[in-house]
């Protein structure tokens, strides 16, 4: 006989990402459509521990598909990393009559979910919500496309002033330790180069590229740098460039948290909606400890252990494309 799920809890955890609200909406409505009650948990795992749990009806998720951020708030919760914290979370969950969880977040969220599911035999399904796109087993994550679009809009604006002043700009983008945002935003914004942690920084090659650019027709250059200790960040590269080439007028822009905000793109809204429906379907189908992913436009189920493996490769071929197009 199937394990019957009468009530599902939904939470967002870790860094917020545009499209999380669309995912909350899809999870809530699909559950209710299937006769399952929904309890919203505020502030991620912290809200499970502090008992911030509220029953949701369909109207609680009206008018949110277009909103950035997360209506459930989010947090990175240290207490959930302790056995005592998780025990409290489980007790509150059971008192609230929650049988299963849908957790929306990134690798930290799924690491916590995996341990919690194992310790207390809780059915948990994850939805990949992160601008970093760094989860394995899925082509893309909720929020990534919106962040990419935010970045290229900003770079377009910086290019205006870079061209007017004939400057070299190092623009730092987020991604934690992954270069997806940097590489793809560089391609989409027509940047001269992308410096990403997955590839050793070829500063000499970079100089060569920029020198050639300036020598030829270009009067400005844009280099997108992924935040990371490995790349040295935009400030690190700019410092080196200023020391070695004082003739360049170098500027740095760190885009920062602007990349996490804004109304989700159509692509992120559609992705989040599909994944939200797939999460409830998976729970009803007795799937456990998996992340919903999308591969070649098909929904897939990815074990948490694989999703958090930290081995998602960037498409190295894109670096070649970037190089060709930046001559
Ligand atoms: O994981 C999302 C992300 O925005 C990363 O790209 C970035 O390194 C980090 O979160 C920033 O975290 P915080 O908002 O805590 O400063």
Tab-separated table of C-alpha atoms and ligand atoms in Angstrom:
chain	number	residue	atom	x	y	z
A	1	UNK	CA	0.000	0.000	0.000
A	2	UNK	CA	1.181	3.496	-0.847
A	3	UNK	CA	2.435	5.818	1.903
A	4	UNK	CA	-0.330	8.395	1.934
A	5	UNK	CA	0.685	12.026	2.022
A	6	UNK	CA	-2.083	14.176	3.426
A	7	UNK	CA	-0.105	17.307	4.110
A	8	UNK	CA	3.052	18.725	2.528
A	9	UNK	CA	5.314	21.456	3.915
A	10	UNK	CA	7.036	23.865	1.534
A	11	UNK	CA	10.024	26.093	2.270
A	12	UNK	CA	12.705	28.154	0.555
A	13	UNK	CA	16.241	28.094	1.884
A	14	UNK	CA	19.701	29.525	1.112
A	15	UNK	CA	20.150	32.437	-1.281
A	16	UNK	CA	16.899	33.598	-2.859
A	17	UNK	CA	16.396	33.329	-6.612
A	18	UNK	CA	13.845	34.852	-8.986
A	19	UNK	CA	11.193	32.233	-9.743
A	20	UNK	CA	11.059	30.816	-6.220
A	21	UNK	CA	7.585	32.345	-5.843
A	22	UNK	CA	6.426	30.725	-9.054
A	23	UNK	CA	7.671	27.411	-7.622
A	24	UNK	CA	5.849	27.961	-4.285
A	25	UNK	CA	2.680	28.739	-6.240
A	26	UNK	CA	2.983	25.599	-8.377
A	27	UNK	CA	3.701	23.325	-5.394
A	28	UNK	CA	0.781	24.781	-3.399
A	29	UNK	CA	-1.759	24.600	-6.187
A	30	UNK	CA	-0.741	21.142	-7.409
A	31	UNK	CA	-0.934	19.744	-3.883
A	32	UNK	CA	-4.375	21.239	-3.255
A	33	UNK	CA	-5.526	20.078	-6.710
A	34	UNK	CA	-4.634	16.550	-5.579
A	35	UNK	CA	-6.370	16.832	-2.209
A	36	UNK	CA	-3.160	17.378	-0.216
A	37	UNK	CA	-3.027	20.136	2.413
A	38	UNK	CA	-0.160	22.630	2.265
A	39	UNK	CA	1.742	24.161	5.167
A	40	UNK	CA	4.092	27.024	4.351
A	41	UNK	CA	7.236	27.145	6.463
A	42	UNK	CA	8.800	30.590	6.832
A	43	UNK	CA	12.549	31.334	6.860
A	44	UNK	CA	13.666	27.952	5.597
A	45	UNK	CA	14.795	25.279	8.058
A	46	UNK	CA	14.931	27.957	10.742
A	47	UNK	CA	11.137	28.244	10.563
A	48	UNK	CA	10.805	24.504	11.143
A	49	UNK	CA	12.842	24.881	14.320
A	50	UNK	CA	11.066	28.048	15.504
A	51	UNK	CA	7.675	26.774	14.383
A	52	UNK	CA	6.805	29.440	11.835
A	53	UNK	CA	4.303	27.279	10.004
A	54	UNK	CA	1.104	28.518	8.349
A	55	UNK	CA	-1.528	26.618	6.366
A	56	UNK	CA	-1.827	27.854	2.763
A	57	UNK	CA	-4.885	27.913	0.518
A	58	UNK	CA	-4.748	28.557	-3.224
A	59	UNK	CA	-5.316	32.300	-2.707
A	60	UNK	CA	-2.179	32.576	-0.548
A	61	UNK	CA	-0.174	32.178	-3.718
A	62	UNK	CA	-2.218	34.503	-5.935
A	63	UNK	CA	-0.395	37.326	-7.663
A	64	UNK	CA	3.111	36.084	-6.861
A	65	UNK	CA	4.267	34.399	-10.095
A	66	UNK	CA	5.774	37.690	-11.285
A	67	UNK	CA	7.478	38.630	-8.012
A	68	UNK	CA	11.205	38.231	-7.362
A	69	UNK	CA	12.524	37.053	-3.991
A	70	UNK	CA	10.520	34.595	-1.911
A	71	UNK	CA	7.295	35.328	-0.045
A	72	UNK	CA	8.329	32.621	2.448
A	73	UNK	CA	11.590	34.446	3.295
A	74	UNK	CA	14.787	32.496	3.414
A	75	UNK	CA	17.723	31.865	5.706
A	76	UNK	CA	20.911	29.893	6.059
A	77	UNK	CA	20.328	28.014	9.310
A	78	UNK	CA	23.283	26.836	11.424
A	79	UNK	CA	21.056	25.136	14.017
A	80	UNK	CA	19.705	22.739	11.393
A	81	UNK	CA	23.246	21.454	11.004
A	82	UNK	CA	23.087	20.043	14.538
A	83	UNK	CA	21.251	16.814	15.528
A	84	UNK	CA	19.392	18.762	18.260
A	85	UNK	CA	18.155	21.347	15.747
A	86	UNK	CA	16.955	18.688	13.343
A	87	UNK	CA	15.171	16.802	16.140
A	88	UNK	CA	13.276	19.956	17.079
A	89	UNK	CA	12.471	20.556	13.418
A	90	UNK	CA	11.096	17.026	13.101
A	91	UNK	CA	8.947	17.359	16.226
A	92	UNK	CA	7.455	20.633	14.991
A	93	UNK	CA	6.867	19.115	11.590
A	94	UNK	CA	4.964	16.176	13.064
A	95	UNK	CA	2.965	18.426	15.422
A	96	UNK	CA	1.921	20.439	12.368
A	97	UNK	CA	0.825	17.132	10.769
A	98	UNK	CA	3.266	17.583	7.881
A	99	UNK	CA	4.016	14.231	6.193
A	100	UNK	CA	6.495	15.379	3.538
A	101	UNK	CA	8.523	18.396	2.467
A	102	UNK	CA	9.279	20.240	-0.746
A	103	UNK	CA	12.441	22.293	-0.262
A	104	UNK	CA	13.454	24.951	-2.770
A	105	UNK	CA	17.108	26.007	-2.730
A	106	UNK	CA	20.669	25.077	-3.630
A	107	UNK	CA	23.331	22.644	-2.519
A	108	UNK	CA	23.242	23.664	1.169
A	109	UNK	CA	19.480	23.125	1.183
A	110	UNK	CA	19.792	19.648	-0.314
A	111	UNK	CA	22.672	18.680	1.951
A	112	UNK	CA	20.439	19.440	4.957
A	113	UNK	CA	17.473	17.707	3.330
A	114	UNK	CA	19.447	14.545	2.640
A	115	UNK	CA	20.555	14.194	6.267
A	116	UNK	CA	17.102	15.064	7.657
A	117	UNK	CA	15.382	12.567	5.334
A	118	UNK	CA	17.775	9.833	6.380
A	119	UNK	CA	17.557	10.524	10.128
A	120	UNK	CA	13.778	10.709	10.378
A	121	UNK	CA	12.584	8.874	7.274
A	122	UNK	CA	10.915	12.008	5.945
A	123	UNK	CA	9.876	12.081	2.265
A	124	UNK	CA	11.575	15.139	0.751
A	125	UNK	CA	11.662	16.469	-2.805
A	126	UNK	CA	13.979	19.340	-3.793
A	127	UNK	CA	13.561	22.040	-6.413
A	128	UNK	CA	16.766	23.679	-7.687
A	129	UNK	CA	16.439	27.359	-6.805
A	130	UNK	CA	19.719	29.224	-7.273
A	131	UNK	CA	21.068	31.826	-9.669
A	132	UNK	CA	24.402	29.942	-9.735
A	133	UNK	CA	23.190	27.008	-11.905
A	134	UNK	CA	25.697	24.836	-10.044
A	135	UNK	CA	23.553	21.769	-9.314
A	136	UNK	CA	24.419	18.568	-11.130
A	137	UNK	CA	21.838	16.586	-13.074
A	138	UNK	CA	19.838	19.549	-14.329
A	139	UNK	CA	20.525	21.714	-17.363
A	140	UNK	CA	19.364	24.802	-15.542
A	141	UNK	CA	18.115	26.058	-12.187
A	142	UNK	CA	15.304	28.389	-11.181
A	143	UNK	CA	16.618	31.971	-11.181
A	144	UNK	CA	19.622	31.444	-13.426
A	145	UNK	CA	18.031	32.824	-16.595
A	146	UNK	CA	16.730	35.925	-14.801
A	147	UNK	CA	20.142	36.595	-13.261
A	148	UNK	CA	21.793	36.219	-16.673
A	149	UNK	CA	19.389	38.757	-18.123
A	150	UNK	CA	19.978	41.149	-15.233
A	151	UNK	CA	23.715	40.874	-15.785
A	152	UNK	CA	23.596	41.572	-19.510
A	153	UNK	CA	21.340	44.586	-19.002
A	154	UNK	CA	23.895	45.980	-16.557
A	155	UNK	CA	26.833	45.190	-18.835
A	156	UNK	CA	25.094	46.940	-21.750
A	157	UNK	CA	24.911	50.079	-19.625
A	158	UNK	CA	28.515	49.810	-18.514
A	159	UNK	CA	29.548	49.392	-22.136
A	160	UNK	CA	28.096	52.812	-22.962
A	161	UNK	CA	30.354	54.560	-20.496
A	162	UNK	CA	33.308	52.251	-21.183
A	163	UNK	CA	33.158	53.201	-24.861
A	164	UNK	CA	32.784	56.920	-24.178
A	165	UNK	CA	35.871	56.941	-21.946
A	166	UNK	CA	37.820	54.256	-23.830
A	167	UNK	CA	38.226	52.187	-20.699
A	168	UNK	CA	38.883	48.602	-19.749
A	169	UNK	CA	36.246	47.261	-17.353
A	170	UNK	CA	36.459	44.205	-15.142
A	171	UNK	CA	32.908	43.287	-14.163
A	172	UNK	CA	32.495	40.770	-11.350
A	173	UNK	CA	29.461	38.516	-11.301
A	174	UNK	CA	28.179	36.000	-8.747
A	175	UNK	CA	28.274	32.220	-9.023
A	176	UNK	CA	29.971	31.205	-5.790
A	177	UNK	CA	32.528	28.738	-7.182
A	178	UNK	CA	30.901	28.191	-10.550
A	179	UNK	CA	31.455	30.063	-13.806
A	180	UNK	CA	28.089	29.561	-15.529
A	181	UNK	CA	26.878	33.111	-14.983
A	182	UNK	CA	30.219	34.608	-16.004
A	183	UNK	CA	30.718	32.533	-19.136
A	184	UNK	CA	27.216	32.864	-20.515
A	185	UNK	CA	26.782	36.526	-19.628
A	186	UNK	CA	30.112	37.235	-21.344
A	187	UNK	CA	28.830	35.554	-24.495
A	188	UNK	CA	25.470	37.287	-24.368
A	189	UNK	CA	26.902	40.747	-23.706
A	190	UNK	CA	29.673	40.575	-26.302
A	191	UNK	CA	32.429	40.769	-23.699
A	192	UNK	CA	36.068	40.274	-24.688
A	193	UNK	CA	36.680	37.493	-22.181
A	194	UNK	CA	35.298	35.506	-19.251
A	195	UNK	CA	37.489	34.570	-16.327
A	196	UNK	CA	35.996	31.536	-14.591
A	197	UNK	CA	37.190	29.288	-11.757
A	198	UNK	CA	36.863	26.152	-13.909
A	199	UNK	CA	39.728	27.313	-16.147
A	200	UNK	CA	43.094	28.478	-14.938
A	201	UNK	CA	43.264	32.214	-15.405
A	202	UNK	CA	45.386	32.896	-18.419
A	203	UNK	CA	46.260	36.443	-17.509
A	204	UNK	CA	48.921	36.655	-20.188
A	205	UNK	CA	46.465	35.528	-22.834
A	206	UNK	CA	43.987	38.002	-21.472
A	207	UNK	CA	46.485	40.834	-21.818
A	208	UNK	CA	47.218	39.753	-25.338
A	209	UNK	CA	43.550	39.723	-26.180
A	210	UNK	CA	42.966	43.143	-24.754
A	211	UNK	CA	46.082	44.579	-26.369
A	212	UNK	CA	44.961	43.256	-29.743
A	213	UNK	CA	41.497	44.619	-29.196
A	214	UNK	CA	42.738	48.073	-28.311
A	215	UNK	CA	45.277	48.021	-31.125
A	216	UNK	CA	42.613	47.195	-33.662
A	217	UNK	CA	39.216	48.799	-33.879
A	218	UNK	CA	38.117	48.597	-30.265
A	219	UNK	CA	38.212	51.518	-27.960
A	220	UNK	CA	36.876	49.732	-24.891
A	221	UNK	CA	37.018	46.249	-23.410
A	222	UNK	CA	34.772	44.337	-21.064
A	223	UNK	CA	36.021	41.330	-19.124
A	224	UNK	CA	33.509	39.361	-17.042
A	225	UNK	CA	35.057	37.825	-13.931
A	226	UNK	CA	33.413	35.141	-11.802
A	227	UNK	CA	33.633	35.847	-8.076
A	228	UNK	CA	35.978	33.290	-6.567
A	229	UNK	CA	39.261	33.035	-4.765
A	230	UNK	CA	40.551	31.106	-7.745
A	231	UNK	CA	39.942	33.936	-10.233
A	232	UNK	CA	41.097	36.594	-7.781
A	233	UNK	CA	37.907	38.510	-8.507
A	234	UNK	CA	37.634	41.686	-10.564
A	235	UNK	CA	39.690	43.716	-8.093
A	236	UNK	CA	42.560	41.221	-8.164
A	237	UNK	CA	42.730	41.202	-11.959
A	238	UNK	CA	42.379	44.968	-12.220
A	239	UNK	CA	45.229	45.471	-9.745
A	240	UNK	CA	47.500	43.287	-11.784
A	241	UNK	CA	46.502	44.932	-15.041
A	242	UNK	CA	47.110	48.421	-13.616
A	243	UNK	CA	50.556	47.411	-12.402
A	244	UNK	CA	51.585	45.834	-15.676
A	245	UNK	CA	49.793	48.189	-18.035
A	246	UNK	CA	49.526	51.660	-16.535
A	247	UNK	CA	48.541	52.914	-19.988
A	248	UNK	CA	45.087	51.339	-19.639
A	249	UNK	CA	42.318	53.235	-17.917
A	250	UNK	CA	40.963	50.383	-15.799
A	251	UNK	CA	37.689	50.346	-13.845
A	252	UNK	CA	35.954	47.679	-11.760
A	253	UNK	CA	32.253	47.049	-11.250
A	254	UNK	CA	31.013	44.411	-8.824
A	255	UNK	CA	27.404	43.754	-9.699
A	256	UNK	CA	26.567	42.126	-6.341
A	257	UNK	CA	23.073	41.382	-5.123
A	258	UNK	CA	21.330	43.197	-7.950
A	259	UNK	CA	21.798	39.827	-9.701
A	260	UNK	CA	19.497	38.100	-7.226
A	261	UNK	CA	16.518	40.426	-7.585
A	262	UNK	CA	13.897	41.278	-10.157
A	263	UNK	CA	10.838	39.803	-11.754
A	264	UNK	CA	11.565	36.321	-13.122
A	265	UNK	CA	11.863	35.855	-16.884
A	266	UNK	CA	9.308	33.786	-18.783
A	267	UNK	CA	11.818	30.938	-18.873
A	268	UNK	CA	12.222	30.899	-15.079
A	269	UNK	CA	8.482	31.136	-14.474
A	270	UNK	CA	7.813	28.217	-16.814
A	271	UNK	CA	10.661	26.157	-15.337
A	272	UNK	CA	9.495	26.804	-11.757
A	273	UNK	CA	5.883	25.990	-12.624
A	274	UNK	CA	6.798	22.713	-14.322
A	275	UNK	CA	9.125	21.728	-11.508
A	276	UNK	CA	6.568	22.572	-8.816
A	277	UNK	CA	4.005	20.284	-10.436
A	278	UNK	CA	6.660	17.579	-10.879
A	279	UNK	CA	7.577	17.770	-7.174
A	280	UNK	CA	4.072	16.866	-6.017
A	281	UNK	CA	3.751	14.209	-8.736
A	282	UNK	CA	7.030	12.694	-7.520
A	283	UNK	CA	5.869	12.654	-3.882
A	284	UNK	CA	2.608	10.947	-4.843
A	285	UNK	CA	4.658	8.476	-6.828
A	286	UNK	CA	6.645	7.662	-3.657
A	287	UNK	CA	9.872	9.259	-4.881
A	288	UNK	CA	12.157	10.290	-2.016
A	289	UNK	CA	15.320	12.374	-1.541
A	290	UNK	CA	15.480	13.560	-5.110
A	291	UNK	CA	15.814	16.910	-6.801
A	292	UNK	CA	13.612	17.690	-9.773
A	293	UNK	CA	15.790	18.582	-12.756
A	294	UNK	CA	15.302	19.295	-16.413
A	295	UNK	CA	17.446	17.720	-19.119
A	296	UNK	CA	16.781	18.398	-22.812
A	297	UNK	CA	13.482	19.954	-21.773
A	298	UNK	CA	12.340	16.769	-20.004
A	299	UNK	CA	11.727	16.540	-16.264
A	300	UNK	CA	14.172	14.196	-14.529
A	301	UNK	CA	14.677	12.933	-10.968
A	302	UNK	CA	18.157	13.424	-9.528
A	303	UNK	CA	19.197	11.867	-6.176
A	304	UNK	CA	20.309	14.547	-3.688
A	305	UNK	CA	23.711	12.863	-3.500
A	306	UNK	CA	24.254	13.469	-7.224
A	307	UNK	CA	22.749	16.979	-7.304
A	308	UNK	CA	25.174	18.256	-4.653
A	309	UNK	CA	28.224	16.505	-6.053
A	310	UNK	CA	29.819	19.734	-7.221
A	311	UNK	CA	30.910	18.262	-10.538
A	312	UNK	CA	28.698	20.052	-13.053
A	313	UNK	CA	30.925	20.952	-15.996
A	314	UNK	CA	30.745	24.272	-17.807
A	315	UNK	CA	30.522	23.984	-21.569
A	316	UNK	CA	34.203	24.549	-22.300
A	317	UNK	CA	33.434	24.955	-26.004
A	318	UNK	CA	31.772	28.251	-25.189
A	319	UNK	CA	35.149	29.711	-24.205
A	320	UNK	CA	36.293	29.031	-27.767
A	321	UNK	CA	33.171	30.688	-29.157
A	322	UNK	CA	33.823	33.703	-26.960
A	323	UNK	CA	37.417	33.902	-28.150
A	324	UNK	CA	36.435	33.804	-31.821
A	325	UNK	CA	33.753	36.422	-31.400
A	326	UNK	CA	35.932	38.813	-29.452
A	327	UNK	CA	38.509	39.436	-32.217
B	1	LIG	O1	24.258	31.115	-4.099
B	1	LIG	C1	23.762	32.340	-4.519
B	1	LIG	C2	24.717	33.452	-4.215
B	1	LIG	O2	24.167	34.651	-4.706
B	1	LIG	C3	26.139	33.258	-4.737
B	1	LIG	O3	26.251	33.542	-6.101
B	1	LIG	C4	26.900	34.190	-3.847
B	1	LIG	O4	28.249	33.800	-3.723
B	1	LIG	C5	26.187	34.073	-2.528
B	1	LIG	O5	24.894	33.582	-2.811
B	1	LIG	C6	26.073	35.351	-1.757
B	1	LIG	O6	25.486	35.064	-0.540
B	1	LIG	P1	24.914	36.175	0.457
B	1	LIG	O7	23.603	36.661	-0.111
B	1	LIG	O8	24.739	35.452	1.734
B	1	LIG	O9	25.894	37.284	0.500
